CSV table of C-alpha atoms in Angstrom, one decimal:
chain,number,residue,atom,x,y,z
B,1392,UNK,CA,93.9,83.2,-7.4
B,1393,UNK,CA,94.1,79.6,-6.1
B,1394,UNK,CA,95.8,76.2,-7.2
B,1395,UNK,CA,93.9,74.3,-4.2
B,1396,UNK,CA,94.0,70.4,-5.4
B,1397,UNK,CA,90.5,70.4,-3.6
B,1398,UNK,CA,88.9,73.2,-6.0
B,1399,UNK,CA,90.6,71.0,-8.9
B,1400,UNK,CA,89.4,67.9,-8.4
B,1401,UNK,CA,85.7,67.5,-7.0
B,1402,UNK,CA,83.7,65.0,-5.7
B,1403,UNK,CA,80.5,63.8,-7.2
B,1404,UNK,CA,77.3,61.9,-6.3
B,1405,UNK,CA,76.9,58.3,-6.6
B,1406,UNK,CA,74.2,58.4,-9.1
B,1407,UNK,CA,76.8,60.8,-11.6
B,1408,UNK,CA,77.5,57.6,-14.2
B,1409,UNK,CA,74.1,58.3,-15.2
B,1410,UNK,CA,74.4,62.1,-16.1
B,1411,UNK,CA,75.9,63.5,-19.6
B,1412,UNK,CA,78.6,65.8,-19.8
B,1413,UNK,CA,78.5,69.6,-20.9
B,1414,UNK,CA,80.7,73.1,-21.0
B,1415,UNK,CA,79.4,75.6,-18.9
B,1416,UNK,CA,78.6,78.9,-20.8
B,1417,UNK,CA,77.4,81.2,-18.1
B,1418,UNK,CA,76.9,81.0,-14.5
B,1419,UNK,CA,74.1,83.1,-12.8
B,1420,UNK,CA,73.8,82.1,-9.0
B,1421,UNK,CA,72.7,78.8,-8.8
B,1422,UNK,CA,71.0,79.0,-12.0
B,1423,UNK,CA,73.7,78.6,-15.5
B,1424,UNK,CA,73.7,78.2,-19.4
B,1425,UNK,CA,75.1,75.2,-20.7
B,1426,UNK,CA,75.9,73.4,-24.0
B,1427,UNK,CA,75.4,69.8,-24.1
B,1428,UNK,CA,77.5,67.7,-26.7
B,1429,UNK,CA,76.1,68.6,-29.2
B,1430,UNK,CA,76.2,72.4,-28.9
B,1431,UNK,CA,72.9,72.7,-27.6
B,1432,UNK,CA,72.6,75.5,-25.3
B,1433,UNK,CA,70.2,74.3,-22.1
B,1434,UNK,CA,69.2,76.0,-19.2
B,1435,UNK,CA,70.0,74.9,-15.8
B,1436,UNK,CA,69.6,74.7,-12.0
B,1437,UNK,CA,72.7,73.9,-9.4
B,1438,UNK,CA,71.8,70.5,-7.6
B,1439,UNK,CA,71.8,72.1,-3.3
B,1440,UNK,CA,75.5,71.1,-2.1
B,1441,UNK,CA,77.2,70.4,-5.5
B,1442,UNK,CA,80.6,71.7,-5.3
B,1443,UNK,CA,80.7,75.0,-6.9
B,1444,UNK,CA,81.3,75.3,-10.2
B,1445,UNK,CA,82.1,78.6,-12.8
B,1446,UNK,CA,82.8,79.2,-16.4
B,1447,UNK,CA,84.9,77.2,-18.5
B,1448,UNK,CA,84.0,73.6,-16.5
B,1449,UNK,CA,83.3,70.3,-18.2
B,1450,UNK,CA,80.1,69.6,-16.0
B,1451,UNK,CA,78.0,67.4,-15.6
B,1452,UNK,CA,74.1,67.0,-15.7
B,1453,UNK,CA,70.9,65.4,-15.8
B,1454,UNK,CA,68.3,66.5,-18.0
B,1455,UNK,CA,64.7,67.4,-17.0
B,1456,UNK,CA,61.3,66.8,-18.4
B,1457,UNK,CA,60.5,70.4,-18.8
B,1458,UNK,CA,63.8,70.9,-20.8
B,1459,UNK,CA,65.7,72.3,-18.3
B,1460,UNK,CA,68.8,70.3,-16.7
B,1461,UNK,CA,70.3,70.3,-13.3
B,1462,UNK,CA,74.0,70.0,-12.6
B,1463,UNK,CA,75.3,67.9,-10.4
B,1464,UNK,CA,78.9,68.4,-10.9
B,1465,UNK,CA,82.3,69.2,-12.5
B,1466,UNK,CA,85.3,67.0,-14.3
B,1467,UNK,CA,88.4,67.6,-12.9
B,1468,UNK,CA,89.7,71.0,-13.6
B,1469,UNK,CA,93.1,71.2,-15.7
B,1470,UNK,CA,93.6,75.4,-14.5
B,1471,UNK,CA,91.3,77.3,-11.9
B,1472,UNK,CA,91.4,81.4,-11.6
B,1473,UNK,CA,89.6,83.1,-8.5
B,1474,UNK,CA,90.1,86.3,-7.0
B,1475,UNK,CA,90.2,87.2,-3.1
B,1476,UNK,CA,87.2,89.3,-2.2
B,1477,UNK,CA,87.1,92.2,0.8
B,1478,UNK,CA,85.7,89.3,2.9
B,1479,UNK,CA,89.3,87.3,2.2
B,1480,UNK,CA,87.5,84.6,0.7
B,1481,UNK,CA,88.5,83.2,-2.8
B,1482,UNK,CA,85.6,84.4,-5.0
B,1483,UNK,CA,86.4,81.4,-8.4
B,1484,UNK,CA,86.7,83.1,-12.1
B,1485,UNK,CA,87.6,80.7,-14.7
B,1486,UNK,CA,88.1,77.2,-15.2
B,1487,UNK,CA,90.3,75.3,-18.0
B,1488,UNK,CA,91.6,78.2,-19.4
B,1489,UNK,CA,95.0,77.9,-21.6
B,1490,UNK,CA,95.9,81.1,-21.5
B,1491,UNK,CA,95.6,84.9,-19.9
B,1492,UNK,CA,95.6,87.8,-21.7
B,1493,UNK,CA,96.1,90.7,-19.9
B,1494,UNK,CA,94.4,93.8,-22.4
B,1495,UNK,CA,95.6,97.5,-22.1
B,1496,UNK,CA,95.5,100.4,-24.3
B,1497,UNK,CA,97.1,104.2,-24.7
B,1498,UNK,CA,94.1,105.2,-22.9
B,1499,UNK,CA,93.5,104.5,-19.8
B,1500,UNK,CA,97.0,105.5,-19.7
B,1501,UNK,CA,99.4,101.7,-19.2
B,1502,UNK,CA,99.9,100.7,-16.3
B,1503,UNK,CA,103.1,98.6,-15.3
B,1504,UNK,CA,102.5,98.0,-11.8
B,1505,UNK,CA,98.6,96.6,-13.1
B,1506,UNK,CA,100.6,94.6,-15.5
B,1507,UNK,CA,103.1,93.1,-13.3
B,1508,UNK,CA,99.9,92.0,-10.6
B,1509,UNK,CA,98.5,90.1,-13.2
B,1510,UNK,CA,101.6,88.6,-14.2
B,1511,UNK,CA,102.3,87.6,-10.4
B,1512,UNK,CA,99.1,85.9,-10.6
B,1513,UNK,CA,99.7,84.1,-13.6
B,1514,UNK,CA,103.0,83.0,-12.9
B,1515,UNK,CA,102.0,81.5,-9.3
B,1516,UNK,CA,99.0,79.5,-11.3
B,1517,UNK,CA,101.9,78.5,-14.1
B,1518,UNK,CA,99.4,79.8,-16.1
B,1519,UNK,CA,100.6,81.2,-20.0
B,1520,UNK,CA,100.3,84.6,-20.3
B,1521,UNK,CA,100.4,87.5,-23.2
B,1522,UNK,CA,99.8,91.1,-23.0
B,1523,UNK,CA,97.6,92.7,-25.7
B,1524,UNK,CA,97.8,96.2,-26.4
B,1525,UNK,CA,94.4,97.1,-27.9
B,1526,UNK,CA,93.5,100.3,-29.7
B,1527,UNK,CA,96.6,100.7,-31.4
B,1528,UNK,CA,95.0,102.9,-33.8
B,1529,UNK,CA,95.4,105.7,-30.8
B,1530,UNK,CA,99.5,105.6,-30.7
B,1531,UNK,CA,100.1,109.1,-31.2
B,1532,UNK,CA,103.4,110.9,-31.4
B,1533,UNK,CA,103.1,111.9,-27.5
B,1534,UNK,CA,102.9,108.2,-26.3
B,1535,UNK,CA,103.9,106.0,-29.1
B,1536,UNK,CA,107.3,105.5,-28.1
B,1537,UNK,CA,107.1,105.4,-23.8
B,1538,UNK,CA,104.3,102.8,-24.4
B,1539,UNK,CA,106.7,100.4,-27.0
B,1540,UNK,CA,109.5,101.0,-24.7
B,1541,UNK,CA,107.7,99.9,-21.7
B,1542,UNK,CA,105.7,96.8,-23.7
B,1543,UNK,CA,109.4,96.5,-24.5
B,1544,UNK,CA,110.6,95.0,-21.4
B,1545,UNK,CA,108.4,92.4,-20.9
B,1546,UNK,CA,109.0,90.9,-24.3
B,1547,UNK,CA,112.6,91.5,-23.2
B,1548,UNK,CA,111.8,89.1,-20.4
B,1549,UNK,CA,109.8,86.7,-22.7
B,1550,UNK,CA,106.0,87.6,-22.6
B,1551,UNK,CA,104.5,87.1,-26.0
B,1552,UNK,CA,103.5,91.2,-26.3
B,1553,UNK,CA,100.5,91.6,-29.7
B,1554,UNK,CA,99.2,94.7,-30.3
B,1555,UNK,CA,95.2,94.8,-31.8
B,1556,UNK,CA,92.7,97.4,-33.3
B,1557,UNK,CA,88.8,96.7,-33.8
B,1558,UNK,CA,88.9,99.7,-36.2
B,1559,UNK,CA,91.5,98.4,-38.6
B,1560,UNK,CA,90.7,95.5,-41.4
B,1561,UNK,CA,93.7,93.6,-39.9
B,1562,UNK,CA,93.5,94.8,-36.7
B,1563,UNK,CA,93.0,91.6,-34.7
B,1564,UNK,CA,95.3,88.8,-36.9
B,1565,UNK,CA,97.8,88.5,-35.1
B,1566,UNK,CA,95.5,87.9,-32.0
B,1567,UNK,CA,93.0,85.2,-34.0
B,1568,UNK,CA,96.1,83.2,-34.7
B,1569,UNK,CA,97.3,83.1,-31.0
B,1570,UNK,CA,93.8,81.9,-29.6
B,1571,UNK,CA,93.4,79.1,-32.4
B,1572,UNK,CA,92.2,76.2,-30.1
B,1573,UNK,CA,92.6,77.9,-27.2
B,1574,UNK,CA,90.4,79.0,-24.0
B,1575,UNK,CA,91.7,82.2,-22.6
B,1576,UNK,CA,90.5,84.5,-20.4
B,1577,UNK,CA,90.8,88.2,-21.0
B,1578,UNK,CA,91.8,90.9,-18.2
B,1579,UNK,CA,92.4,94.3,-17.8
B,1580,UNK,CA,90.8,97.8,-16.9
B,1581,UNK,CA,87.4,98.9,-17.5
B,1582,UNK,CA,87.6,100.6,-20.8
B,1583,UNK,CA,90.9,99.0,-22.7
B,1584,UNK,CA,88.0,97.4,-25.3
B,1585,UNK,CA,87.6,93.6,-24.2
B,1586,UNK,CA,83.7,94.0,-25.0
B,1587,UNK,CA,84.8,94.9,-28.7
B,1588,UNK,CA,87.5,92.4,-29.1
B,1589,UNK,CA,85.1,89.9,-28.2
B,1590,UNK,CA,82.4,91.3,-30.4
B,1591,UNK,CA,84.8,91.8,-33.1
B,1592,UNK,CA,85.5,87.6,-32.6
B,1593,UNK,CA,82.6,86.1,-32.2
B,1594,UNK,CA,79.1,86.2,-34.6
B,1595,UNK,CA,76.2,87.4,-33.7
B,1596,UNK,CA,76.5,87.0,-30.0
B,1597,UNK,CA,75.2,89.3,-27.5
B,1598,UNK,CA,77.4,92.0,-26.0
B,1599,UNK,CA,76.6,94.8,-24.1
B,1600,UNK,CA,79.8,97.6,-25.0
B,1601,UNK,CA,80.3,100.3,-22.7
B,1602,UNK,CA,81.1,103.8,-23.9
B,1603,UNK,CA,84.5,105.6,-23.0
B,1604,UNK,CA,83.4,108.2,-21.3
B,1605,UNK,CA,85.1,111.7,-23.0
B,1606,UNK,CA,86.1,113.5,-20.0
B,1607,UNK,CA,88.2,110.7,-18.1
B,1608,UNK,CA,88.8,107.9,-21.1
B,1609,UNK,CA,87.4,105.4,-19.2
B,1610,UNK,CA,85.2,102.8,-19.8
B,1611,UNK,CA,81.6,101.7,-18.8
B,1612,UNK,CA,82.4,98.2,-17.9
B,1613,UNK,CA,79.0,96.4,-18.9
B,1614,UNK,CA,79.9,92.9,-18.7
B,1615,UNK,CA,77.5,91.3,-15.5
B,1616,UNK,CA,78.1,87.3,-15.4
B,1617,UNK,CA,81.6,85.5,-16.4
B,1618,UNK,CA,80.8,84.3,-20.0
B,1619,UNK,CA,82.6,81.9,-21.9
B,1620,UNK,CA,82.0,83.2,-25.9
B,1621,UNK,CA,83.0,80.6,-29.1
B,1622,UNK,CA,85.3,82.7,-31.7
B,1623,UNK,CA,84.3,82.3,-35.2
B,1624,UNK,CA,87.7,81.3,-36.4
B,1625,UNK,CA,88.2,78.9,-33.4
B,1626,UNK,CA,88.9,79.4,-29.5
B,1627,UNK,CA,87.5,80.6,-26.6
B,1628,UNK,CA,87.2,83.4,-24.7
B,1629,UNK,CA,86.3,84.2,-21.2
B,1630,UNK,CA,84.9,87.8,-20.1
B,1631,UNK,CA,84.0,88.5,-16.6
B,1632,UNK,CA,83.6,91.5,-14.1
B,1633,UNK,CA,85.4,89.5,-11.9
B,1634,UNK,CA,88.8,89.5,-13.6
B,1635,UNK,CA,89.3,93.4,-13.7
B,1636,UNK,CA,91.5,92.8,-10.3
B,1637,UNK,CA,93.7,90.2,-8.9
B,1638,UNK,CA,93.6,90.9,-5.2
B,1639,UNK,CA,97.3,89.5,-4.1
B,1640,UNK,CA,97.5,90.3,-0.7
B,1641,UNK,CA,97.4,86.7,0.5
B,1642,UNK,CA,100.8,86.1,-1.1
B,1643,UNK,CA,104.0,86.0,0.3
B,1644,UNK,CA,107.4,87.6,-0.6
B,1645,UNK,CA,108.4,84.6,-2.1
B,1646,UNK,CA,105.4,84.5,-4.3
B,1647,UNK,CA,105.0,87.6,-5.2
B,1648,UNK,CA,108.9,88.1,-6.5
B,1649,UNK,CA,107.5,84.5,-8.6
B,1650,UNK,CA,105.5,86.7,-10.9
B,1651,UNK,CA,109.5,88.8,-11.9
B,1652,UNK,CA,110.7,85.7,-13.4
B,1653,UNK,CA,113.9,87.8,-14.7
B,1654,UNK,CA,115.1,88.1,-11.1
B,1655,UNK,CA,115.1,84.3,-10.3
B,1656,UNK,CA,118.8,83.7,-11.4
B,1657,UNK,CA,119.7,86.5,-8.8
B,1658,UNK,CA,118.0,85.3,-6.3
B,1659,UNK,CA,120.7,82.7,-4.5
B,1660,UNK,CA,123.5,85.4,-4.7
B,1661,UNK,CA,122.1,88.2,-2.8
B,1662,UNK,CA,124.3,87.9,0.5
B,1663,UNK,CA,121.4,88.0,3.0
B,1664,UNK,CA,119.0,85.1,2.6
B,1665,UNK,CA,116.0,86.4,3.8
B,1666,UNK,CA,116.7,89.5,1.5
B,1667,UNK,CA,113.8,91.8,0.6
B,1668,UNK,CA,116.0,93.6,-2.3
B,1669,UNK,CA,115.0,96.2,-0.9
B,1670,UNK,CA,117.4,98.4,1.6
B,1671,UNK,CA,120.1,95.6,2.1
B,1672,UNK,CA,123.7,95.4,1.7
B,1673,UNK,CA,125.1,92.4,-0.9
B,1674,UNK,CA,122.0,92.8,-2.5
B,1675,UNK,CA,122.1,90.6,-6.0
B,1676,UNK,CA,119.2,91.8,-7.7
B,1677,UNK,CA,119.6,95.6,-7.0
B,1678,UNK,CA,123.0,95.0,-8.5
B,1679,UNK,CA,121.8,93.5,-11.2
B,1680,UNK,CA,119.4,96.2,-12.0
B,1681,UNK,CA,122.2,98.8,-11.4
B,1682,UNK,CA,124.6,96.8,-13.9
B,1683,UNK,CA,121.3,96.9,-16.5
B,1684,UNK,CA,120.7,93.4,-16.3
B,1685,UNK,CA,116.8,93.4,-15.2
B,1686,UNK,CA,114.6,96.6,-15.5
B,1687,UNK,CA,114.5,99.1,-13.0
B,1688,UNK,CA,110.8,100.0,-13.9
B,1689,UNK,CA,110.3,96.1,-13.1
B,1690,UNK,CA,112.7,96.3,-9.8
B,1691,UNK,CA,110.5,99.9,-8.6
B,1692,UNK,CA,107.0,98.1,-9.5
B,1693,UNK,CA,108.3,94.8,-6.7
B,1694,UNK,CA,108.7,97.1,-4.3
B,1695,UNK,CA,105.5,99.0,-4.7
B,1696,UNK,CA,103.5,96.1,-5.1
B,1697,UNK,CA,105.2,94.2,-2.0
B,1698,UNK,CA,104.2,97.4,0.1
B,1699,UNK,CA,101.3,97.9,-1.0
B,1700,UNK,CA,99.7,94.2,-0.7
């Protein structure tokens, strides 16, 4: 993830007055889908050295005689997700997005320590985020009430927490009204059902849904390129392969304890000031957790995540 001024605001060629302005649909290589204005979806070709652009960017291009266009260019970016590949460099997600929604589901089991990575990410990028728990319909007297009571503490904290079904009439209501207007971008494990929510939202576009495999729960991810979809009842969403994982090693302590927003007015009394909360005496935020003030699912979840980076 990344909040680099540079990948925000990009420079452009000296002939860019004369080319019009579009929203980048899908990105395929130096090849992408746009819609111009008007809603018309071109083709087109990366100009060689424009500054790289992904899904969700106001572009802009310059149209060909063949019908295709070539892009030359992106606006300035308002919000900008990437991800840090094995090679350490910052692979880019999304652009302009308003929101993240981080999807789960009673199967694959819920993770909190997943949950709590995206959330780092989101709060380092100031980014709003909600956490969605699809399939509702399979709440069953064995999870039902560990699943509430961990979904529980983040709205204790004060993340927005919806739950959806596809397989219900009403199932996704309360989710069309959150995304009204907005451009979000969906994350979560292969197989919590972000293919069908998006199918569910959208008319008559294309998406490839993977089957939950019987034996393990999990999903056949099937999405390829990062695609920006229009929702029937208005909004945006963004799917991509690329946002299954936020690879946080790159951040610091400091950064990292940004994304447990419920320990920030602990933070200046812990008696040590380069405290890791961790093994230390005078420690304000283990006592705060031992006096029930912040979760101790949320406290054990820091410390495996700040080991494990």
């Amino acid at each position: 993830m990344t909040k680099n001024k540079k990948n925000l605001t990009p420079k452009l060629p000296p002939f860019a007055n004369e080319a019009r302005e579009g929203l980048l649909i899908v990105t395929m290589g130096a090849q992408a889908d746009i819609e111009d204005e008007e809603g018309k979806r071109i083709h087109c070709h990366v100009r060689k050295n424009a500054d790289p652009i992904i899904t969700g960017d106001r572009i802009y291009w310059l149209p060909e005689q063949d019908g295709t266009g070539t892009i030359i260019g992106h606006a300035p970016r308002k919000s900008l997700l990437s991800r840090l590949e094995n090679s350490q460099k910052q692979k880019l997600v999304a652009a302009n997005i308003d929101a993240i929604i981080i999807v789960t589901a009673p199967f694959p089991p819920l993770s909190v320590e997943k949950i709590d990575r995206y959330l780092i990410a989101a709060e380092n990028l100031n980014i709003p985020c909600i956490i969605l728990l699809n399939k509702a319909d399979l709440l069953d007297p064995q999870n039902k009430e560990s699943i509430k009571t961990a979904l529980e503490i983040y709205e204790k904290i004060g993340y927005p927490v919806l739950y959806s079904s596809t397989y219900t009439p009403d199932g996704l209501t309360n989710l069309q009204h959150y995304l009204d207007d907005k451009t979000c971008v969906l994350v979560g494990a292969s197989g919590v059902g972000k293919s069908s929510i998006i199918a569910k939202l959208t008319s008559g576009e294309n998406i490839k849904i993977g089957d939950l495999s019987h034996s393990t729960q999990l999903g056949k991810h099937t999405t390829t390129s990062t695609r920006l979809y229009h929702l029937t009842k208005g909004g945006h969403l963004i799917d991509s392969p690329g946002v299954r994982e936020f690879g946080i090693g790159q951040l610091d302590k400091s950064q990292i304890l940004q994304g447990f927003k419920e320990f920030k007015p602990y933070l200046k009394q812990c008696k040590f000031r380069d405290c890791y909360h961790q093994t230390e005496p005078g420690c304000a935020i283990k006592q705060a957790a031992s006096d029930k003030k912040i979760s101790e699912e949320r406290l054990q979840s820091y410390y495996k995540i700040l080991n494990d980076r």
